[in-house]
mmCIF file of C-alpha atoms in Angstrom:
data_model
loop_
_atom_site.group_PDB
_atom_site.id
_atom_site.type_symbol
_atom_site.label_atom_id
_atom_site.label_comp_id
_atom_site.label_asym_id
_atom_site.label_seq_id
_atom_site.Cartn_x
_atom_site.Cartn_y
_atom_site.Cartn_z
ATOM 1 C CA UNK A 1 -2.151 -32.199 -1.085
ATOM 2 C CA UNK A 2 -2.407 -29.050 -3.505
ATOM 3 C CA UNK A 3 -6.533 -29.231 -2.020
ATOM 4 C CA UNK A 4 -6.307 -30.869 1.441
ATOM 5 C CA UNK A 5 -4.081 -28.597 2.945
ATOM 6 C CA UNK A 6 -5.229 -24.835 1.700
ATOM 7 C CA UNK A 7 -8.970 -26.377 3.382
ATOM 8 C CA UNK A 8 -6.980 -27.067 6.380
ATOM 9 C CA UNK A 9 -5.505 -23.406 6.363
ATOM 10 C CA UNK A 10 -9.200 -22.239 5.832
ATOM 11 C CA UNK A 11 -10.481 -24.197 8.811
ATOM 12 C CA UNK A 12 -7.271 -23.139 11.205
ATOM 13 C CA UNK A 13 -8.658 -19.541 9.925
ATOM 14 C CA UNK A 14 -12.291 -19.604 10.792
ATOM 15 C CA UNK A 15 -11.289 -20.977 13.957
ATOM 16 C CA UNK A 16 -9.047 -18.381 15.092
ATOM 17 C CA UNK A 17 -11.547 -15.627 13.815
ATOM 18 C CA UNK A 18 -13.576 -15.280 17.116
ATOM 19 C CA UNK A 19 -10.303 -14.544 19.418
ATOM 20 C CA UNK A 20 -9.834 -11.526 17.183
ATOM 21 C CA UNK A 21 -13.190 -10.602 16.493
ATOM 22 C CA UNK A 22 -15.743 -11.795 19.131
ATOM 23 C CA UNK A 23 -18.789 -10.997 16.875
ATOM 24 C CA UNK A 24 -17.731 -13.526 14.349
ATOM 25 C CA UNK A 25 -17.813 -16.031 17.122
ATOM 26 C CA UNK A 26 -20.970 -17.775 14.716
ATOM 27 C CA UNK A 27 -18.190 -18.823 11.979
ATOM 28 C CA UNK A 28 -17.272 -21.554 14.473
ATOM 29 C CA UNK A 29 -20.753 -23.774 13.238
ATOM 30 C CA UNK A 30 -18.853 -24.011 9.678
ATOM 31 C CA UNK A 31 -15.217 -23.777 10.610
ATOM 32 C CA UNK A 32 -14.570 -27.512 10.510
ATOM 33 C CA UNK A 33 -16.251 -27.826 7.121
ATOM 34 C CA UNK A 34 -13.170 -26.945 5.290
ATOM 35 C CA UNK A 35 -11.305 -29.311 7.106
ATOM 36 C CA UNK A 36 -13.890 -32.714 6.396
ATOM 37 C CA UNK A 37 -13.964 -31.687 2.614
ATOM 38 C CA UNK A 38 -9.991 -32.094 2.712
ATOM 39 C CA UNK A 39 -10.039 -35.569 4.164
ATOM 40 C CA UNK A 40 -13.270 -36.392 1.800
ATOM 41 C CA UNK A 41 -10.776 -35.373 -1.094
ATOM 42 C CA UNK A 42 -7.846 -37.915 -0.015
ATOM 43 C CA UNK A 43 -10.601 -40.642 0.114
ATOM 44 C CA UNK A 44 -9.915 -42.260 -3.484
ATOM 45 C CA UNK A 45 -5.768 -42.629 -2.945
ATOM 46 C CA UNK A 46 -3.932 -45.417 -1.421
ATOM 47 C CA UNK A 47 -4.197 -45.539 2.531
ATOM 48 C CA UNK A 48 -0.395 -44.505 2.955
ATOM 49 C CA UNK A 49 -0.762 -41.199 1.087
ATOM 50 C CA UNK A 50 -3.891 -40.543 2.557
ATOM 51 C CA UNK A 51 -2.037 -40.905 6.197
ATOM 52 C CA UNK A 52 0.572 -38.847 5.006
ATOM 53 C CA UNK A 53 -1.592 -35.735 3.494
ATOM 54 C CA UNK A 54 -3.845 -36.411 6.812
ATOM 55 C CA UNK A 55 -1.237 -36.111 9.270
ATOM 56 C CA UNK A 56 0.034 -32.721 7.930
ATOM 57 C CA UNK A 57 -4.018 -31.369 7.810
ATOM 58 C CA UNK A 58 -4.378 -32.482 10.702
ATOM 59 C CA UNK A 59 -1.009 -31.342 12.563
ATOM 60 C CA UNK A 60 -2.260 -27.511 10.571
ATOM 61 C CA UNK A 61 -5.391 -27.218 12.247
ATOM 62 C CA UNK A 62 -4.697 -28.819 16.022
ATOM 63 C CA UNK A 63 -1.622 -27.803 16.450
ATOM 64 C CA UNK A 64 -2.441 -24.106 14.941
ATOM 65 C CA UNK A 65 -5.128 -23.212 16.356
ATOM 66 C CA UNK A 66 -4.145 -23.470 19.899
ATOM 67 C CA UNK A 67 -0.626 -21.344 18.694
ATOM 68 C CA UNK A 68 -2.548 -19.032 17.098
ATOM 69 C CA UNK A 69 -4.943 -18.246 19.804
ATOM 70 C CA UNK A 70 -2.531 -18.427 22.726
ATOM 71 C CA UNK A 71 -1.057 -15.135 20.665
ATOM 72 C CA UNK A 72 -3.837 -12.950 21.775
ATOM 73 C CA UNK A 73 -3.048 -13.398 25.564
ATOM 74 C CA UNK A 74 0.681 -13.472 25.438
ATOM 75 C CA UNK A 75 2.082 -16.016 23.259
ATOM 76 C CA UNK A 76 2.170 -19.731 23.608
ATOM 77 C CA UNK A 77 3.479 -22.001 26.497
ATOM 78 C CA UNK A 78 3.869 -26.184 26.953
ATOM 79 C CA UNK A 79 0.735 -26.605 27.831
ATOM 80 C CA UNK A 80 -0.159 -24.871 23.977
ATOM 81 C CA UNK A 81 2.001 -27.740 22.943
ATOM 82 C CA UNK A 82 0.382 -30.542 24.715
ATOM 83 C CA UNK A 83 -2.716 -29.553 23.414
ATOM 84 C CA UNK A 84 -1.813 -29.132 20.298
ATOM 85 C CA UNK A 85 -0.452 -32.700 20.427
ATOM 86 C CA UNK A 86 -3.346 -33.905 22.006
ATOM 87 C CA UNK A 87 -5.850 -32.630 18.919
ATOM 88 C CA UNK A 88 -3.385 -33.600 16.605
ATOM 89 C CA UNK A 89 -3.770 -37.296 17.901
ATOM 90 C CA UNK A 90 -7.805 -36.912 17.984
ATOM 91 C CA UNK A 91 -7.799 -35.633 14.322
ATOM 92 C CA UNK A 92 -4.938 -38.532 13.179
ATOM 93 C CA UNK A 93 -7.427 -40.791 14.983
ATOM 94 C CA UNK A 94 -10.436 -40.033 13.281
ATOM 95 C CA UNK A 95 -8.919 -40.870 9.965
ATOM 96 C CA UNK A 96 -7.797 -44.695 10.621
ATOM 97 C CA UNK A 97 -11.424 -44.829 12.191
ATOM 98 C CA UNK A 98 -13.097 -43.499 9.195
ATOM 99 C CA UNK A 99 -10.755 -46.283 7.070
ATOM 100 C CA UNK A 100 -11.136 -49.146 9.365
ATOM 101 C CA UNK A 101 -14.673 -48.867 10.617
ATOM 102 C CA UNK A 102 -16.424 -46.702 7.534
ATOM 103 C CA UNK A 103 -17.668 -43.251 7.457
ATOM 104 C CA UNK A 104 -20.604 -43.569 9.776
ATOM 105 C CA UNK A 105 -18.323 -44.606 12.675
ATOM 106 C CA UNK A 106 -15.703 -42.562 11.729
ATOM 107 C CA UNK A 107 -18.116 -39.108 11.876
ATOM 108 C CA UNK A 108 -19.607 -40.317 15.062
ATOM 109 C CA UNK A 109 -16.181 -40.662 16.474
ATOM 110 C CA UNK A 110 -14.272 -37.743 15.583
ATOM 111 C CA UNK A 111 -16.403 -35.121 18.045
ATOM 112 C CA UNK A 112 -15.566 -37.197 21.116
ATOM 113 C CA UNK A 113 -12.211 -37.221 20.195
ATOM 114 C CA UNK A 114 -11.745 -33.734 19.711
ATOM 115 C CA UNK A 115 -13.684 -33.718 23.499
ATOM 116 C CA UNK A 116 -11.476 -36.513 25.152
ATOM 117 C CA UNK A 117 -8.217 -34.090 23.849
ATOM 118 C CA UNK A 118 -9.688 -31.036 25.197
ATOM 119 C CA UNK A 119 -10.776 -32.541 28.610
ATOM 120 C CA UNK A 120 -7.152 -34.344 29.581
ATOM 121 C CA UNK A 121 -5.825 -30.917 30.517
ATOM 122 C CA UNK A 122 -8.157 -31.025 33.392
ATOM 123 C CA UNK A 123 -6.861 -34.315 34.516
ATOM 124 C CA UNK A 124 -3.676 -34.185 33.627
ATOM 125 C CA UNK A 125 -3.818 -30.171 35.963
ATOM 126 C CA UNK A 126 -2.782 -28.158 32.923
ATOM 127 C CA UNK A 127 -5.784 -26.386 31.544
ATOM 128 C CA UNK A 128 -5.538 -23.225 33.006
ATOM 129 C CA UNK A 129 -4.593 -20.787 29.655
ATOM 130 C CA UNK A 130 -5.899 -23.183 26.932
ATOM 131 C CA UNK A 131 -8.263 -22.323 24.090
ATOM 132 C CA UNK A 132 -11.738 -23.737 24.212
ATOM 133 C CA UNK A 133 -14.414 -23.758 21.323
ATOM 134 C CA UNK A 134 -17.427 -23.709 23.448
ATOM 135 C CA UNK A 135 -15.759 -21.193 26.055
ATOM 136 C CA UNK A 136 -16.051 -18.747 22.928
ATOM 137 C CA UNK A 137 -19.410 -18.080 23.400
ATOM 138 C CA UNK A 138 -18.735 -16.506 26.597
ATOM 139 C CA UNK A 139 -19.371 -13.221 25.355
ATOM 140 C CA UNK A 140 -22.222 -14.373 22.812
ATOM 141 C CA UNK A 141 -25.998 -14.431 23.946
ATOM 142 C CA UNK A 142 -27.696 -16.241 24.775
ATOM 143 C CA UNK A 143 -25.237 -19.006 24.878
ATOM 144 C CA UNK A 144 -22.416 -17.247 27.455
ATOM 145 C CA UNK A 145 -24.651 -17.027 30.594
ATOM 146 C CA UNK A 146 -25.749 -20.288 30.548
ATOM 147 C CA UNK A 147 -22.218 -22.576 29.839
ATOM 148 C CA UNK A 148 -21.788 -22.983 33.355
ATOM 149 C CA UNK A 149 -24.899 -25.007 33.000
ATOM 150 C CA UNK A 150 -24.550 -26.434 29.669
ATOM 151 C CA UNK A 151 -20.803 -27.079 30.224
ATOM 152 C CA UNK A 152 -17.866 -25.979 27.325
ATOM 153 C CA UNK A 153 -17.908 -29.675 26.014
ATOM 154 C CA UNK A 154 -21.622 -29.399 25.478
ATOM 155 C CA UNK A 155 -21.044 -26.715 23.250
ATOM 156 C CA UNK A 156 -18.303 -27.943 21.848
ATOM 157 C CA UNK A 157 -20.301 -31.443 20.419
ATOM 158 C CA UNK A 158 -22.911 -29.140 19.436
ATOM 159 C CA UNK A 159 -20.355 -26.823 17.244
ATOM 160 C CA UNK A 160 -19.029 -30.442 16.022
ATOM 161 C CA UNK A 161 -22.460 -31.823 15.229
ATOM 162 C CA UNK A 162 -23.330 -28.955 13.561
ATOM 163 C CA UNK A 163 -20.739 -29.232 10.888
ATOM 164 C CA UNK A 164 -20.782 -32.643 10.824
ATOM 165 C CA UNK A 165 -23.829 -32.562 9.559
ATOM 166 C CA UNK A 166 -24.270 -29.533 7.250
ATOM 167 C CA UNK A 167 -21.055 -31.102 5.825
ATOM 168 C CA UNK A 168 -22.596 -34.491 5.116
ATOM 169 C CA UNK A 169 -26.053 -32.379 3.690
ATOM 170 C CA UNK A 170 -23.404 -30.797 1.153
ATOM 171 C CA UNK A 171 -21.721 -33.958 0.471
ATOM 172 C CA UNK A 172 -24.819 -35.370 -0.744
ATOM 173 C CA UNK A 173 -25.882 -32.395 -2.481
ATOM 174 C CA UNK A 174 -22.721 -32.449 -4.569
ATOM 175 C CA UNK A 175 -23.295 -36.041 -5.698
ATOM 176 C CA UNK A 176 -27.170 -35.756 -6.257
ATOM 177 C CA UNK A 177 -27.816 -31.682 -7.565
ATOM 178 C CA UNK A 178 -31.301 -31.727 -5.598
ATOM 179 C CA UNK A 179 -32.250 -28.275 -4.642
ATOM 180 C CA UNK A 180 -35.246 -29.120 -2.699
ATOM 181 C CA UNK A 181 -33.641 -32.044 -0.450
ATOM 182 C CA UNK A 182 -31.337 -29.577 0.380
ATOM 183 C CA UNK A 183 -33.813 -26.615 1.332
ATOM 184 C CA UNK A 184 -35.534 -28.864 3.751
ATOM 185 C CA UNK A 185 -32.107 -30.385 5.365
ATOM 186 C CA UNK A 186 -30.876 -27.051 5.805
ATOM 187 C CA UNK A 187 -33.938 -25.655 7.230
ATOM 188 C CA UNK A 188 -34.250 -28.971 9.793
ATOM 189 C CA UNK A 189 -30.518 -28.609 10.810
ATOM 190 C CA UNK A 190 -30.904 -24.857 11.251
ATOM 191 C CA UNK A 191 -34.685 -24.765 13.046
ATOM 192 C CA UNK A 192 -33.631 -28.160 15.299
ATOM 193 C CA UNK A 193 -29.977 -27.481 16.116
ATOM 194 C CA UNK A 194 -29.457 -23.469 16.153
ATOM 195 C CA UNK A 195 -32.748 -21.603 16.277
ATOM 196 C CA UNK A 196 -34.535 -24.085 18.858
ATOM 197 C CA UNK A 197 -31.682 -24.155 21.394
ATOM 198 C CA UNK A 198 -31.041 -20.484 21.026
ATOM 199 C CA UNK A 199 -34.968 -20.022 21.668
ATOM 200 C CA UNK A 200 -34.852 -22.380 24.531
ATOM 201 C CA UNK A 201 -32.069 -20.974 26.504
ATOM 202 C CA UNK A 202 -32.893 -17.317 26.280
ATOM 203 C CA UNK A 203 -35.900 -18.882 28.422
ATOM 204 C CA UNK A 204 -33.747 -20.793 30.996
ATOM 205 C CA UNK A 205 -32.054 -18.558 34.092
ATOM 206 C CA UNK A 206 -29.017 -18.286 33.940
ATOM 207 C CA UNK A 207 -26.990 -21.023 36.341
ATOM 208 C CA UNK A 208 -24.110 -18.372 37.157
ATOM 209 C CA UNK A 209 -21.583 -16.904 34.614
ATOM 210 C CA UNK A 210 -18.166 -17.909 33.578
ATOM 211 C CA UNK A 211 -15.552 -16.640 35.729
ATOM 212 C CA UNK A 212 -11.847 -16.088 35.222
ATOM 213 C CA UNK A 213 -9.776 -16.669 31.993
ATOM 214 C CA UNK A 214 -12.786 -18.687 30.455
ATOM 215 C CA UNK A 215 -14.540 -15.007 30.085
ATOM 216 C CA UNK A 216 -11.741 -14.886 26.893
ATOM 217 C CA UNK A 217 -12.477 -18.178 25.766
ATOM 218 C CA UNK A 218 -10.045 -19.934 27.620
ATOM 219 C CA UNK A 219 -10.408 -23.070 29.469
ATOM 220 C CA UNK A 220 -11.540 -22.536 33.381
ATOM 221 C CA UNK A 221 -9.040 -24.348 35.158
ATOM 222 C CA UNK A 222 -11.736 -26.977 36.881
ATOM 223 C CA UNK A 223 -14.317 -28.761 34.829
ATOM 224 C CA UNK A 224 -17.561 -28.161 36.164
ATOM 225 C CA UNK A 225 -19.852 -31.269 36.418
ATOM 226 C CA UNK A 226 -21.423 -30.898 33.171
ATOM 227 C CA UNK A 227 -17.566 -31.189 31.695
ATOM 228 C CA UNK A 228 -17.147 -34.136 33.789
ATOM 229 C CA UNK A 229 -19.777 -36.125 32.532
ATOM 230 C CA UNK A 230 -19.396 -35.675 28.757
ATOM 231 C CA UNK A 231 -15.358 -35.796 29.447
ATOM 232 C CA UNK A 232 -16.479 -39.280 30.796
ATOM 233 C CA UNK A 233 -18.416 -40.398 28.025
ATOM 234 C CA UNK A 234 -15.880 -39.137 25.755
ATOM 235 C CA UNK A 235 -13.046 -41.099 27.049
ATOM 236 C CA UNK A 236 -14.971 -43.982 26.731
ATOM 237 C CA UNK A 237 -16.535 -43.805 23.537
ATOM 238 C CA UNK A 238 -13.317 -42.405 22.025
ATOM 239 C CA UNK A 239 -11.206 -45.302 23.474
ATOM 240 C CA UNK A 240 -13.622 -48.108 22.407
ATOM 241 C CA UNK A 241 -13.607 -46.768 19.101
ATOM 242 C CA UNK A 242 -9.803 -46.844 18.607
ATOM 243 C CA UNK A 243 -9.063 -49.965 20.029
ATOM 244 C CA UNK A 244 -11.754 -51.932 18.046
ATOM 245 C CA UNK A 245 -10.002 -49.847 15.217
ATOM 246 C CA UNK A 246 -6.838 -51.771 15.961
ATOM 247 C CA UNK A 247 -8.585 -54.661 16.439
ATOM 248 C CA UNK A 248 -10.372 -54.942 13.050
ATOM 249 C CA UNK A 249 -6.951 -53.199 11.261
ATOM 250 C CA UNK A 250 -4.739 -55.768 12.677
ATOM 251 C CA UNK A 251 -7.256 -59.171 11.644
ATOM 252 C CA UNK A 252 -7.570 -57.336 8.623
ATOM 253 C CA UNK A 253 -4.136 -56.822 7.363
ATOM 254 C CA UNK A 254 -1.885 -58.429 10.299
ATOM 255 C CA UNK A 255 -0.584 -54.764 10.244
ATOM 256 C CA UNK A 256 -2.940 -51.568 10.805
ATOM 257 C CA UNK A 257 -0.377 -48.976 9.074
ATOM 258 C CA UNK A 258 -0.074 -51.548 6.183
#
């Protein structure tokens, strides 16, 4: 706990950073690094303390970060709540996959969980005034006049899969000490995933910009079709993944807390 939950307060920092200061807006493709290397810490205790030091991480960062932010329009409402709740749930979620159904699963779940909590708002008609990740880049070119095309979530999974995988690059770097595998898996992540689709869309017209609260990095308060169809996919990867998490925890203990 003395580690997992000062990375937590690092994350909840570095994603707050680009309501206060737009031009940090960048920070956001390591923010969530902070946060994996705390859960990657709890790995070697028992599955109860682990839980417990999660939950708290967890609860830090997705309940925080929408307080936090909601401060630099006028201070939080329920709907801050909700989504707090809602991320807090997607984070808690991710851990019982990653201890169920292994890392790999795990890290290819926790990005459409993150997703499925930030799209219910629209469905549930209370996303007006909520902080998005990818609506961040409003104000940040090349990205900002093109989300109406690319769609917040987009962005969002690509902020997610960024870390993801510079986190997993470090991870092995830590065990291993090779310089040059790192070099070149830094290079690919940063030529493939930042340079190439910055390059692409300063080519691409732009599809019509963001209008209304989103222009602060707030939620619009209708998804556009983009939204819709990774919200979709979201939902349904995210709830497959859980309940075959439940599934395999309860044949494999008769008790998935246990």
């Amino acid at each position: 706990m003395r580690i997992a939950l000062p990375l937590a307060l690092a994350s909840l920092v570095l994603l707050v950073l680009p309501w206060w200061l737009p031009a940090l807006t960048p920070v956001l493709l390591i923010a969530f690094l902070p946060l994996l290397w705390a859960h990657r810490y709890q790995l070697p205790t028992a599955l109860l303390p682990q839980t417990g030091v999660w939950l708290l991480s967890s609860l830090l960062v997705g309940l925080g970060w929408p307080l936090l932010v909601s401060l630099s329009w006028g201070g939080p409402t329920a709907s801050t709540f909700k989504l707090g709740a809602l991320l807090w749930l997607g984070l808690s979620g991710f851990h019982f996959i990653h201890h169920y159904l292994g890392a790999q699963r795990g890290y290819i779940a926790l990005p459409f969980l993150w997703l499925s909590a930030m799209a219910l708002p629209w469905y549930q008609g209370f996303a007006e005034q909520l902080p998005s990740l990818g609506a961040a880049f409003t104000g940040f070119l090349p990205f900002g006049k093109h989300l109406s095309l690319l769609g917040l979530l987009s962005v969002t999974a690509w902020l997610w899969i960024v870390n993801i995988l510079l986190f997993l690059i470090l991870s092995g770097f830590r065990n291993h000490r090779q310089w040059k595998p790192l070099t070149g898996q830094l290079l690919l992540v940063a030529g493939l995933l930042i340079i190439l689709p910055l390059w692409l869309s300063s080519g691409v017209p732009a599809a019509g910009a963001l209008e209304g609260p989103s222009a602060k990095g707030i939620l619009p308060p209708e998804a556009r079709k983009a939204d819709l169809f990774v919200s979709r996919m979201s939902f349904f990867l995210a709830g497959f993944l859980l309940l075959f998490t439940l599934v395999r925890g309860y044949l494999k203990n008769k008790d998935p807390l246990s």
